[in-house]
């Protein structure tokens, strides 16, 4: 059997963390088994589906690097296929037309609730042996209902939750085609899964109640039943159900917030799945290790602190040229160009061990690409008369000092020693003059990266004429 999985989001909103984890697990399972990963957009909710949401899903998948092998398929483009299957089911007797009006259905539900019964369709238009149905009423639109088995149980061995059973008596004859002819969600999913030969359905456990209906439909169509794995929900840091108030609305918000996709993927992989005590691993390792047997049935709890720790790790390990591209884009959005400034990779090498995300990294390197303008308070505190005299002496020395880290560091030390000052009394004013800030990485490294011309120009800007 060739493994075929699918990720089937509804474009009524952005790709969120829960959906991204589902996509990751479905993608990894297909990759682990040398199978096929399919992307399907379930866009039959016309009122709520938007092109912007579709694009957000595609952008999120691309940013995460979860490439699909087939698709994207759009359910709205498969309407003719759904109607064909409904016609076949009507002919086969596995579905039937129901002319029950909305008023009749409302009255039935009110009656059942009054008797403290579970509201459900009573099968009044269901064909049965020996049952005489009234003639179809004129002018009344009909829905098409699935003829669900009346007895027995529908069961499956869920790869996450174990054995699950539903009594067919608890499942009424649900609608598969509305009065306007549009097919319903559960029906479209079943036709798609059959036509696309899906072997494994990995999805959130909010779909557990849909599964018995879908299995019965598949069996009525003579189609093989996939294996199901229902993933438990993700809780926020506070232990409550993950929602918009817990952070990112969209996966792409993590990009905006300065996270690397590999950090997000690594973190998502550990939300409900484990491989021993391994915390940090590549996607290649994840694909090699991933199975459905080590997914926990209990809810996973989102931990922003751990995600930040992972992101900092991946920033430290990332290729400097790649970081340069990311930071350059972020600086450009702030109106800052790196043209004419020091080599971005050299600047990033000074700061990346200090940054938790790309935005922090961009903010850290920002002073290297704009002329600093320290405020009055910082000038008064650090650019005193004694400090300016030290910087003037240092400037004269730096004009001829060989421009390597060791020699530059020695120049600062010698200046301090000659003036009877402690090292910080020269280095801190120097940082303020060069970057507008009293803190930075090692001052000799900062000098080397900025370059002689920029250093002298920035010193001249604060020194008295």
GROMACS .gro file of C-alpha atoms in nm:
model
  465
    1UNK     CA    1   0.000   0.000   0.000
    2UNK     CA    2   0.127   0.344  -0.093
    3UNK     CA    3   0.064   0.586   0.191
    4UNK     CA    4  -0.143   0.885   0.085
    5UNK     CA    5  -0.221   1.159   0.337
    6UNK     CA    6  -0.395   1.491   0.298
    7UNK     CA    7  -0.416   1.828   0.466
    8UNK     CA    8  -0.758   1.976   0.404
    9UNK     CA    9  -0.800   2.321   0.560
   10UNK     CA   10  -1.110   2.534   0.525
   11UNK     CA   11  -1.022   2.884   0.399
   12UNK     CA   12  -1.245   3.063   0.645
   13UNK     CA   13  -0.945   3.197   0.834
   14UNK     CA   14  -0.568   3.187   0.846
   15UNK     CA   15  -0.347   2.882   0.887
   16UNK     CA   16  -0.311   2.866   1.265
   17UNK     CA   17  -0.080   2.665   1.489
   18UNK     CA   18  -0.319   2.371   1.527
   19UNK     CA   19  -0.365   2.344   1.151
   20UNK     CA   20   0.009   2.377   1.095
   21UNK     CA   21   0.076   2.085   1.333
   22UNK     CA   22  -0.183   1.873   1.149
   23UNK     CA   23  -0.018   1.960   0.818
   24UNK     CA   24   0.327   1.880   0.958
   25UNK     CA   25   0.224   1.539   1.092
   26UNK     CA   26   0.042   1.448   0.769
   27UNK     CA   27   0.339   1.563   0.560
   28UNK     CA   28   0.593   1.379   0.778
   29UNK     CA   29   0.396   1.054   0.776
   30UNK     CA   30   0.379   1.054   0.397
   31UNK     CA   31   0.750   1.141   0.370
   32UNK     CA   32   0.846   0.872   0.624
   33UNK     CA   33   0.674   0.605   0.416
   34UNK     CA   34   0.778   0.738   0.076
   35UNK     CA   35   0.414   0.823   0.010
   36UNK     CA   36   0.216   1.115  -0.125
   37UNK     CA   37   0.106   1.430   0.058
   38UNK     CA   38  -0.200   1.605  -0.086
   39UNK     CA   39  -0.321   1.960  -0.023
   40UNK     CA   40  -0.697   2.006  -0.050
   41UNK     CA   41  -0.881   2.332   0.007
   42UNK     CA   42  -1.229   2.266   0.146
   43UNK     CA   43  -1.394   2.586   0.029
   44UNK     CA   44  -1.761   2.487   0.009
   45UNK     CA   45  -1.851   2.738   0.283
   46UNK     CA   46  -1.892   3.009   0.021
   47UNK     CA   47  -2.007   3.279   0.261
   48UNK     CA   48  -1.702   3.248   0.487
   49UNK     CA   49  -1.430   3.132   0.246
   50UNK     CA   50  -1.215   3.408   0.100
   51UNK     CA   51  -0.934   3.425  -0.157
   52UNK     CA   52  -0.724   3.603   0.106
   53UNK     CA   53  -0.760   3.309   0.344
   54UNK     CA   54  -0.669   3.065   0.066
   55UNK     CA   55  -0.355   3.265  -0.008
   56UNK     CA   56  -0.271   3.283   0.363
   57UNK     CA   57  -0.287   2.903   0.383
   58UNK     CA   58  -0.065   2.863   0.077
   59UNK     CA   59   0.181   3.123   0.209
   60UNK     CA   60   0.193   2.951   0.548
   61UNK     CA   61   0.261   2.611   0.395
   62UNK     CA   62   0.534   2.757   0.175
   63UNK     CA   63   0.698   2.942   0.464
   64UNK     CA   64   0.704   2.624   0.672
   65UNK     CA   65   0.845   2.429   0.377
   66UNK     CA   66   0.565   2.172   0.377
   67UNK     CA   67   0.551   2.108   0.005
   68UNK     CA   68   0.262   1.904  -0.133
   69UNK     CA   69   0.290   1.636  -0.400
   70UNK     CA   70  -0.060   1.678  -0.543
   71UNK     CA   71  -0.296   1.973  -0.541
   72UNK     CA   72  -0.404   2.211  -0.425
   73UNK     CA   73  -0.747   2.072  -0.508
   74UNK     CA   74  -1.049   2.296  -0.453
   75UNK     CA   75  -1.383   2.143  -0.361
   76UNK     CA   76  -1.577   2.417  -0.540
   77UNK     CA   77  -1.417   2.296  -0.862
   78UNK     CA   78  -1.548   1.941  -0.800
   79UNK     CA   79  -1.921   2.015  -0.776
   80UNK     CA   80  -2.006   1.813  -1.085
   81UNK     CA   81  -1.831   1.512  -0.935
   82UNK     CA   82  -2.025   1.539  -0.608
   83UNK     CA   83  -2.357   1.567  -0.792
   84UNK     CA   84  -2.268   1.262  -1.000
   85UNK     CA   85  -2.206   1.053  -0.686
   86UNK     CA   86  -2.531   1.175  -0.529
   87UNK     CA   87  -2.720   1.064  -0.840
   88UNK     CA   88  -2.554   0.723  -0.819
   89UNK     CA   89  -2.648   0.689  -0.451
   90UNK     CA   90  -3.010   0.780  -0.524
   91UNK     CA   91  -3.022   0.509  -0.791
   92UNK     CA   92  -2.857   0.258  -0.559
   93UNK     CA   93  -3.096   0.337  -0.273
   94UNK     CA   94  -2.821   0.441  -0.031
   95UNK     CA   95  -2.961   0.795  -0.036
   96UNK     CA   96  -3.311   0.935  -0.072
   97UNK     CA   97  -3.501   1.259  -0.123
   98UNK     CA   98  -3.658   1.418   0.183
   99UNK     CA   99  -3.933   1.678   0.144
  100UNK     CA  100  -3.960   1.771   0.510
  101UNK     CA  101  -4.005   2.147   0.542
  102UNK     CA  102  -3.817   2.367   0.786
  103UNK     CA  103  -4.136   2.424   0.985
  104UNK     CA  104  -4.192   2.050   1.013
  105UNK     CA  105  -3.833   1.995   1.122
  106UNK     CA  106  -3.857   2.273   1.382
  107UNK     CA  107  -4.180   2.127   1.519
  108UNK     CA  108  -4.023   1.780   1.541
  109UNK     CA  109  -3.722   1.915   1.733
  110UNK     CA  110  -3.943   2.109   1.974
  111UNK     CA  111  -4.147   1.795   2.039
  112UNK     CA  112  -3.836   1.584   2.098
  113UNK     CA  113  -3.685   1.843   2.333
  114UNK     CA  114  -4.010   1.858   2.527
  115UNK     CA  115  -3.980   1.481   2.578
  116UNK     CA  116  -3.612   1.530   2.670
  117UNK     CA  117  -3.505   1.330   2.367
  118UNK     CA  118  -3.201   1.396   2.151
  119UNK     CA  119  -3.315   1.603   1.851
  120UNK     CA  120  -3.282   1.393   1.537
  121UNK     CA  121  -3.454   1.334   1.206
  122UNK     CA  122  -3.732   1.075   1.242
  123UNK     CA  123  -3.689   0.909   0.902
  124UNK     CA  124  -4.035   0.999   0.775
  125UNK     CA  125  -3.917   1.007   0.410
  126UNK     CA  126  -3.681   0.709   0.447
  127UNK     CA  127  -3.784   0.424   0.214
  128UNK     CA  128  -3.846   0.097   0.397
  129UNK     CA  129  -3.983  -0.239   0.293
  130UNK     CA  130  -4.360  -0.233   0.338
  131UNK     CA  131  -4.364   0.142   0.403
  132UNK     CA  132  -4.576   0.361   0.180
  133UNK     CA  133  -4.441   0.710   0.126
  134UNK     CA  134  -4.668   0.999   0.031
  135UNK     CA  135  -4.631   1.142  -0.319
  136UNK     CA  136  -4.369   1.419  -0.342
  137UNK     CA  137  -4.538   1.752  -0.267
  138UNK     CA  138  -4.548   2.010  -0.541
  139UNK     CA  139  -4.326   2.316  -0.503
  140UNK     CA  140  -4.139   2.185  -0.201
  141UNK     CA  141  -3.760   2.170  -0.250
  142UNK     CA  142  -3.601   1.851  -0.125
  143UNK     CA  143  -3.277   1.764   0.043
  144UNK     CA  144  -3.093   1.437  -0.012
  145UNK     CA  145  -3.028   1.228   0.297
  146UNK     CA  146  -2.789   0.939   0.344
  147UNK     CA  147  -2.958   0.615   0.440
  148UNK     CA  148  -2.751   0.541   0.748
  149UNK     CA  149  -2.752   0.182   0.878
  150UNK     CA  150  -3.028   0.152   1.139
  151UNK     CA  151  -2.860  -0.111   1.356
  152UNK     CA  152  -2.515  -0.224   1.463
  153UNK     CA  153  -2.212  -0.012   1.544
  154UNK     CA  154  -1.954   0.175   1.343
  155UNK     CA  155  -1.606   0.142   1.492
  156UNK     CA  156  -1.244   0.208   1.414
  157UNK     CA  157  -0.907   0.168   1.583
  158UNK     CA  158  -0.787   0.525   1.606
  159UNK     CA  159  -0.407   0.551   1.580
  160UNK     CA  160  -0.406   0.805   1.864
  161UNK     CA  161  -0.717   0.745   2.074
  162UNK     CA  162  -0.754   0.369   2.042
  163UNK     CA  163  -1.081   0.185   1.983
  164UNK     CA  164  -1.381   0.414   1.923
  165UNK     CA  165  -1.737   0.290   1.865
  166UNK     CA  166  -2.067   0.460   1.783
  167UNK     CA  167  -2.408   0.296   1.776
  168UNK     CA  168  -2.574   0.349   1.439
  169UNK     CA  169  -2.899   0.413   1.623
  170UNK     CA  170  -2.739   0.736   1.748
  171UNK     CA  171  -2.668   0.856   1.395
  172UNK     CA  172  -2.964   0.987   1.199
  173UNK     CA  173  -2.999   1.005   0.822
  174UNK     CA  174  -2.793   1.319   0.775
  175UNK     CA  175  -2.821   1.550   0.477
  176UNK     CA  176  -2.567   1.506   0.199
  177UNK     CA  177  -2.719   1.758  -0.045
  178UNK     CA  178  -2.901   2.074   0.057
  179UNK     CA  179  -3.223   2.206  -0.095
  180UNK     CA  180  -3.023   2.434  -0.327
  181UNK     CA  181  -2.828   2.133  -0.455
  182UNK     CA  182  -2.500   2.206  -0.281
  183UNK     CA  183  -2.336   1.904  -0.116
  184UNK     CA  184  -2.252   1.906   0.255
  185UNK     CA  185  -1.915   1.889   0.426
  186UNK     CA  186  -1.915   1.525   0.536
  187UNK     CA  187  -2.023   1.409   0.192
  188UNK     CA  188  -1.759   1.610   0.003
  189UNK     CA  189  -1.485   1.485   0.235
  190UNK     CA  190  -1.582   1.124   0.172
  191UNK     CA  191  -1.594   1.159  -0.206
  192UNK     CA  192  -1.259   1.338  -0.203
  193UNK     CA  193  -1.094   1.082   0.024
  194UNK     CA  194  -1.221   0.800  -0.198
  195UNK     CA  195  -1.126   0.965  -0.528
  196UNK     CA  196  -0.784   1.065  -0.397
  197UNK     CA  197  -0.722   0.719  -0.248
  198UNK     CA  198  -0.640   0.859   0.096
  199UNK     CA  199  -0.500   0.586   0.320
  200UNK     CA  200  -0.442   0.782   0.642
  201UNK     CA  201  -0.647   1.072   0.777
  202UNK     CA  202  -0.456   1.273   1.038
  203UNK     CA  203  -0.665   1.557   1.177
  204UNK     CA  204  -0.784   1.730   1.494
  205UNK     CA  205  -1.003   1.549   1.742
  206UNK     CA  206  -1.284   1.797   1.679
  207UNK     CA  207  -1.357   1.569   1.380
  208UNK     CA  208  -1.413   1.253   1.587
  209UNK     CA  209  -1.792   1.290   1.568
  210UNK     CA  210  -1.773   1.323   1.189
  211UNK     CA  211  -1.579   1.000   1.150
  212UNK     CA  212  -1.861   0.744   1.201
  213UNK     CA  213  -2.075   0.921   0.943
  214UNK     CA  214  -1.786   0.932   0.699
  215UNK     CA  215  -1.704   0.563   0.753
  216UNK     CA  216  -2.066   0.464   0.687
  217UNK     CA  217  -2.067   0.674   0.371
  218UNK     CA  218  -1.742   0.519   0.250
  219UNK     CA  219  -1.877   0.171   0.309
  220UNK     CA  220  -2.200   0.256   0.127
  221UNK     CA  221  -1.986   0.365  -0.170
  222UNK     CA  222  -1.784   0.043  -0.154
  223UNK     CA  223  -1.468   0.242  -0.080
  224UNK     CA  224  -1.182   0.136   0.149
  225UNK     CA  225  -1.183   0.306   0.489
  226UNK     CA  226  -0.865   0.500   0.572
  227UNK     CA  227  -0.687   0.469   0.903
  228UNK     CA  228  -0.769   0.761   1.129
  229UNK     CA  229  -0.550   0.948   1.375
  230UNK     CA  230  -0.722   1.224   1.569
  231UNK     CA  231  -0.484   1.469   1.731
  232UNK     CA  232  -0.576   1.619   2.066
  233UNK     CA  233  -0.618   1.993   2.099
  234UNK     CA  234  -0.343   2.239   2.181
  235UNK     CA  235  -0.378   2.440   2.500
  236UNK     CA  236  -0.234   2.785   2.556
  237UNK     CA  237   0.033   2.873   2.811
  238UNK     CA  238  -0.246   2.924   3.063
  239UNK     CA  239  -0.391   2.575   3.011
  240UNK     CA  240  -0.696   2.705   2.826
  241UNK     CA  241  -0.792   2.612   2.470
  242UNK     CA  242  -0.554   2.783   2.228
  243UNK     CA  243  -0.718   3.088   2.073
  244UNK     CA  244  -0.637   3.422   1.914
  245UNK     CA  245  -0.578   3.583   2.251
  246UNK     CA  246  -0.285   3.346   2.314
  247UNK     CA  247  -0.071   3.496   2.040
  248UNK     CA  248  -0.040   3.457   1.666
  249UNK     CA  249  -0.359   3.460   1.462
  250UNK     CA  250  -0.174   3.318   1.163
  251UNK     CA  251   0.136   3.107   1.114
  252UNK     CA  252   0.269   3.397   0.909
  253UNK     CA  253   0.250   3.612   1.223
  254UNK     CA  254   0.543   3.406   1.351
  255UNK     CA  255   0.739   3.519   1.046
  256UNK     CA  256   0.644   3.879   1.122
  257UNK     CA  257   0.748   3.828   1.485
  258UNK     CA  258   1.095   3.713   1.384
  259UNK     CA  259   1.077   3.336   1.416
  260UNK     CA  260   1.260   3.101   1.181
  261UNK     CA  261   1.038   2.835   1.021
  262UNK     CA  262   1.265   2.551   1.135
  263UNK     CA  263   1.219   2.665   1.496
  264UNK     CA  264   0.841   2.667   1.458
  265UNK     CA  265   0.848   2.324   1.289
  266UNK     CA  266   1.076   2.174   1.553
  267UNK     CA  267   0.849   2.311   1.824
  268UNK     CA  268   0.529   2.189   1.656
  269UNK     CA  269   0.680   1.843   1.614
  270UNK     CA  270   0.710   1.815   1.992
  271UNK     CA  271   0.352   1.926   2.056
  272UNK     CA  272   0.200   1.587   2.129
  273UNK     CA  273   0.475   1.367   1.978
  274UNK     CA  274   0.812   1.263   2.113
  275UNK     CA  275   1.123   1.067   2.026
  276UNK     CA  276   1.280   0.985   2.359
  277UNK     CA  277   1.424   1.295   2.517
  278UNK     CA  278   1.521   1.460   2.189
  279UNK     CA  279   1.425   1.827   2.187
  280UNK     CA  280   1.622   1.968   1.894
  281UNK     CA  281   1.624   1.789   1.559
  282UNK     CA  282   1.613   1.863   1.188
  283UNK     CA  283   1.316   1.791   0.968
  284UNK     CA  284   1.518   1.514   0.807
  285UNK     CA  285   1.551   1.347   1.147
  286UNK     CA  286   1.185   1.411   1.223
  287UNK     CA  287   1.075   1.241   0.901
  288UNK     CA  288   1.304   0.947   0.978
  289UNK     CA  289   1.165   0.906   1.330
  290UNK     CA  290   0.800   1.003   1.289
  291UNK     CA  291   0.525   0.751   1.347
  292UNK     CA  292   0.171   0.758   1.478
  293UNK     CA  293   0.244   0.532   1.774
  294UNK     CA  294   0.419   0.803   1.977
  295UNK     CA  295   0.150   1.068   1.952
  296UNK     CA  296   0.001   1.130   2.293
  297UNK     CA  297  -0.376   1.120   2.337
  298UNK     CA  298  -0.367   1.399   2.596
  299UNK     CA  299  -0.381   1.767   2.510
  300UNK     CA  300  -0.051   1.940   2.431
  301UNK     CA  301   0.028   2.270   2.601
  302UNK     CA  302   0.185   2.553   2.408
  303UNK     CA  303   0.495   2.695   2.576
  304UNK     CA  304   0.609   3.027   2.434
  305UNK     CA  305   0.927   3.024   2.643
  306UNK     CA  306   1.037   2.695   2.487
  307UNK     CA  307   0.957   2.819   2.136
  308UNK     CA  308   1.169   3.128   2.203
  309UNK     CA  309   1.453   2.909   2.329
  310UNK     CA  310   1.440   2.699   2.014
  311UNK     CA  311   1.430   3.008   1.795
  312UNK     CA  312   1.739   3.150   1.963
  313UNK     CA  313   1.915   2.816   1.906
  314UNK     CA  314   1.833   2.813   1.535
  315UNK     CA  315   1.941   3.175   1.493
  316UNK     CA  316   2.279   3.084   1.641
  317UNK     CA  317   2.308   2.794   1.395
  318UNK     CA  318   2.173   2.969   1.084
  319UNK     CA  319   2.384   3.059   0.783
  320UNK     CA  320   2.492   3.421   0.817
  321UNK     CA  321   2.403   3.507   0.457
  322UNK     CA  322   2.050   3.379   0.513
  323UNK     CA  323   2.024   3.581   0.834
  324UNK     CA  324   2.157   3.878   0.639
  325UNK     CA  325   1.873   3.851   0.387
  326UNK     CA  326   1.614   3.824   0.664
  327UNK     CA  327   1.752   4.118   0.862
  328UNK     CA  328   1.801   4.332   0.552
  329UNK     CA  329   1.432   4.294   0.469
  330UNK     CA  330   1.333   4.390   0.823
  331UNK     CA  331   1.561   4.694   0.819
  332UNK     CA  332   1.417   4.798   0.484
  333UNK     CA  333   1.068   4.794   0.637
  334UNK     CA  334   1.204   5.041   0.893
  335UNK     CA  335   1.334   5.260   0.612
  336UNK     CA  336   1.697   5.161   0.672
  337UNK     CA  337   1.926   5.056   0.388
  338UNK     CA  338   2.247   4.861   0.445
  339UNK     CA  339   2.399   5.007   0.127
  340UNK     CA  340   2.719   5.188   0.212
  341UNK     CA  341   2.732   5.030   0.556
  342UNK     CA  342   2.949   4.752   0.695
  343UNK     CA  343   2.910   4.396   0.568
  344UNK     CA  344   2.584   4.270   0.721
  345UNK     CA  345   2.716   3.921   0.792
  346UNK     CA  346   3.006   4.064   0.991
  347UNK     CA  347   2.769   4.274   1.202
  348UNK     CA  348   2.533   3.980   1.256
  349UNK     CA  349   2.822   3.763   1.375
  350UNK     CA  350   2.858   4.005   1.668
  351UNK     CA  351   2.494   3.987   1.773
  352UNK     CA  352   2.327   3.663   1.677
  353UNK     CA  353   2.423   3.484   2.000
  354UNK     CA  354   2.239   3.759   2.188
  355UNK     CA  355   1.913   3.762   1.990
  356UNK     CA  356   1.597   3.562   2.054
  357UNK     CA  357   1.435   3.649   1.721
  358UNK     CA  358   1.506   3.819   1.390
  359UNK     CA  359   1.336   4.142   1.492
  360UNK     CA  360   1.565   4.173   1.794
  361UNK     CA  361   1.857   4.104   1.562
  362UNK     CA  362   1.745   4.377   1.322
  363UNK     CA  363   1.705   4.624   1.609
  364UNK     CA  364   2.051   4.532   1.740
  365UNK     CA  365   2.232   4.595   1.410
  366UNK     CA  366   2.027   4.903   1.320
  367UNK     CA  367   2.282   5.151   1.470
  368UNK     CA  368   2.552   5.022   1.234
  369UNK     CA  369   2.361   5.163   0.935
  370UNK     CA  370   2.244   5.502   1.061
  371UNK     CA  371   2.442   5.789   1.204
  372UNK     CA  372   2.380   5.784   1.581
  373UNK     CA  373   2.218   6.080   1.753
  374UNK     CA  374   2.246   6.015   2.125
  375UNK     CA  375   1.990   6.204   2.331
  376UNK     CA  376   2.070   6.480   2.574
  377UNK     CA  377   2.047   6.255   2.878
  378UNK     CA  378   2.287   5.993   2.742
  379UNK     CA  379   2.526   6.263   2.618
  380UNK     CA  380   2.529   6.431   2.957
  381UNK     CA  381   2.595   6.100   3.129
  382UNK     CA  382   2.861   5.956   2.901
  383UNK     CA  383   3.006   6.230   2.677
  384UNK     CA  384   3.156   6.438   2.955
  385UNK     CA  385   3.454   6.669   2.908
  386UNK     CA  386   3.686   6.395   3.036
  387UNK     CA  387   3.529   6.141   2.799
  388UNK     CA  388   3.550   6.374   2.498
  389UNK     CA  389   3.919   6.439   2.567
  390UNK     CA  390   3.976   6.063   2.578
  391UNK     CA  391   3.789   6.018   2.250
  392UNK     CA  392   3.993   6.294   2.088
  393UNK     CA  393   4.317   6.121   2.189
  394UNK     CA  394   4.179   5.787   2.073
  395UNK     CA  395   4.070   5.933   1.740
  396UNK     CA  396   4.427   6.048   1.671
  397UNK     CA  397   4.560   5.704   1.753
  398UNK     CA  398   4.296   5.522   1.546
  399UNK     CA  399   4.381   5.723   1.236
  400UNK     CA  400   4.704   5.522   1.205
  401UNK     CA  401   4.628   5.199   1.394
  402UNK     CA  402   4.629   4.878   1.183
  403UNK     CA  403   4.262   4.785   1.148
  404UNK     CA  404   4.256   4.444   1.315
  405UNK     CA  405   4.076   4.345   1.633
  406UNK     CA  406   4.383   4.293   1.851
  407UNK     CA  407   4.548   4.621   1.752
  408UNK     CA  408   4.224   4.815   1.792
  409UNK     CA  409   4.167   4.675   2.138
  410UNK     CA  410   4.522   4.767   2.233
  411UNK     CA  411   4.468   5.122   2.106
  412UNK     CA  412   4.173   5.170   2.339
  413UNK     CA  413   4.365   5.025   2.635
  414UNK     CA  414   4.671   5.242   2.569
  415UNK     CA  415   4.458   5.555   2.546
  416UNK     CA  416   4.292   5.478   2.877
  417UNK     CA  417   4.625   5.399   3.043
  418UNK     CA  418   4.793   5.719   2.918
  419UNK     CA  419   4.507   5.929   3.055
  420UNK     CA  420   4.492   5.742   3.385
  421UNK     CA  421   4.139   5.618   3.312
  422UNK     CA  422   3.981   5.281   3.361
  423UNK     CA  423   3.893   5.093   3.042
  424UNK     CA  424   3.511   5.146   3.074
  425UNK     CA  425   3.566   5.523   3.100
  426UNK     CA  426   3.689   5.517   2.741
  427UNK     CA  427   3.501   5.221   2.598
  428UNK     CA  428   3.151   5.329   2.706
  429UNK     CA  429   3.178   5.686   2.564
  430UNK     CA  430   3.321   5.528   2.250
  431UNK     CA  431   3.015   5.304   2.218
  432UNK     CA  432   2.786   5.604   2.260
  433UNK     CA  433   2.976   5.796   1.993
  434UNK     CA  434   2.975   5.508   1.747
  435UNK     CA  435   2.634   5.347   1.808
  436UNK     CA  436   2.441   5.585   2.032
  437UNK     CA  437   2.426   5.317   2.304
  438UNK     CA  438   2.636   5.248   2.614
  439UNK     CA  439   2.626   4.869   2.560
  440UNK     CA  440   2.750   4.663   2.266
  441UNK     CA  441   2.961   4.355   2.193
  442UNK     CA  442   3.337   4.379   2.248
  443UNK     CA  443   3.442   4.729   2.145
  444UNK     CA  444   3.746   4.610   1.947
  445UNK     CA  445   3.518   4.389   1.734
  446UNK     CA  446   3.273   4.676   1.685
  447UNK     CA  447   3.555   4.901   1.567
  448UNK     CA  448   3.683   4.644   1.320
  449UNK     CA  449   3.338   4.579   1.171
  450UNK     CA  450   3.248   4.947   1.138
  451UNK     CA  451   3.572   5.025   0.954
  452UNK     CA  452   3.816   5.313   0.993
  453UNK     CA  453   3.630   5.569   0.782
  454UNK     CA  454   3.296   5.524   0.959
  455UNK     CA  455   3.458   5.522   1.302
  456UNK     CA  456   3.646   5.846   1.240
  457UNK     CA  457   3.338   6.012   1.088
  458UNK     CA  458   3.120   5.917   1.385
  459UNK     CA  459   3.383   6.033   1.632
  460UNK     CA  460   3.410   6.366   1.452
  461UNK     CA  461   3.035   6.410   1.487
  462UNK     CA  462   3.056   6.419   1.869
  463UNK     CA  463   3.398   6.580   1.919
  464UNK     CA  464   3.424   6.954   1.958
  465UNK     CA  465   3.547   7.138   1.649
   0.00000   0.00000   0.00000
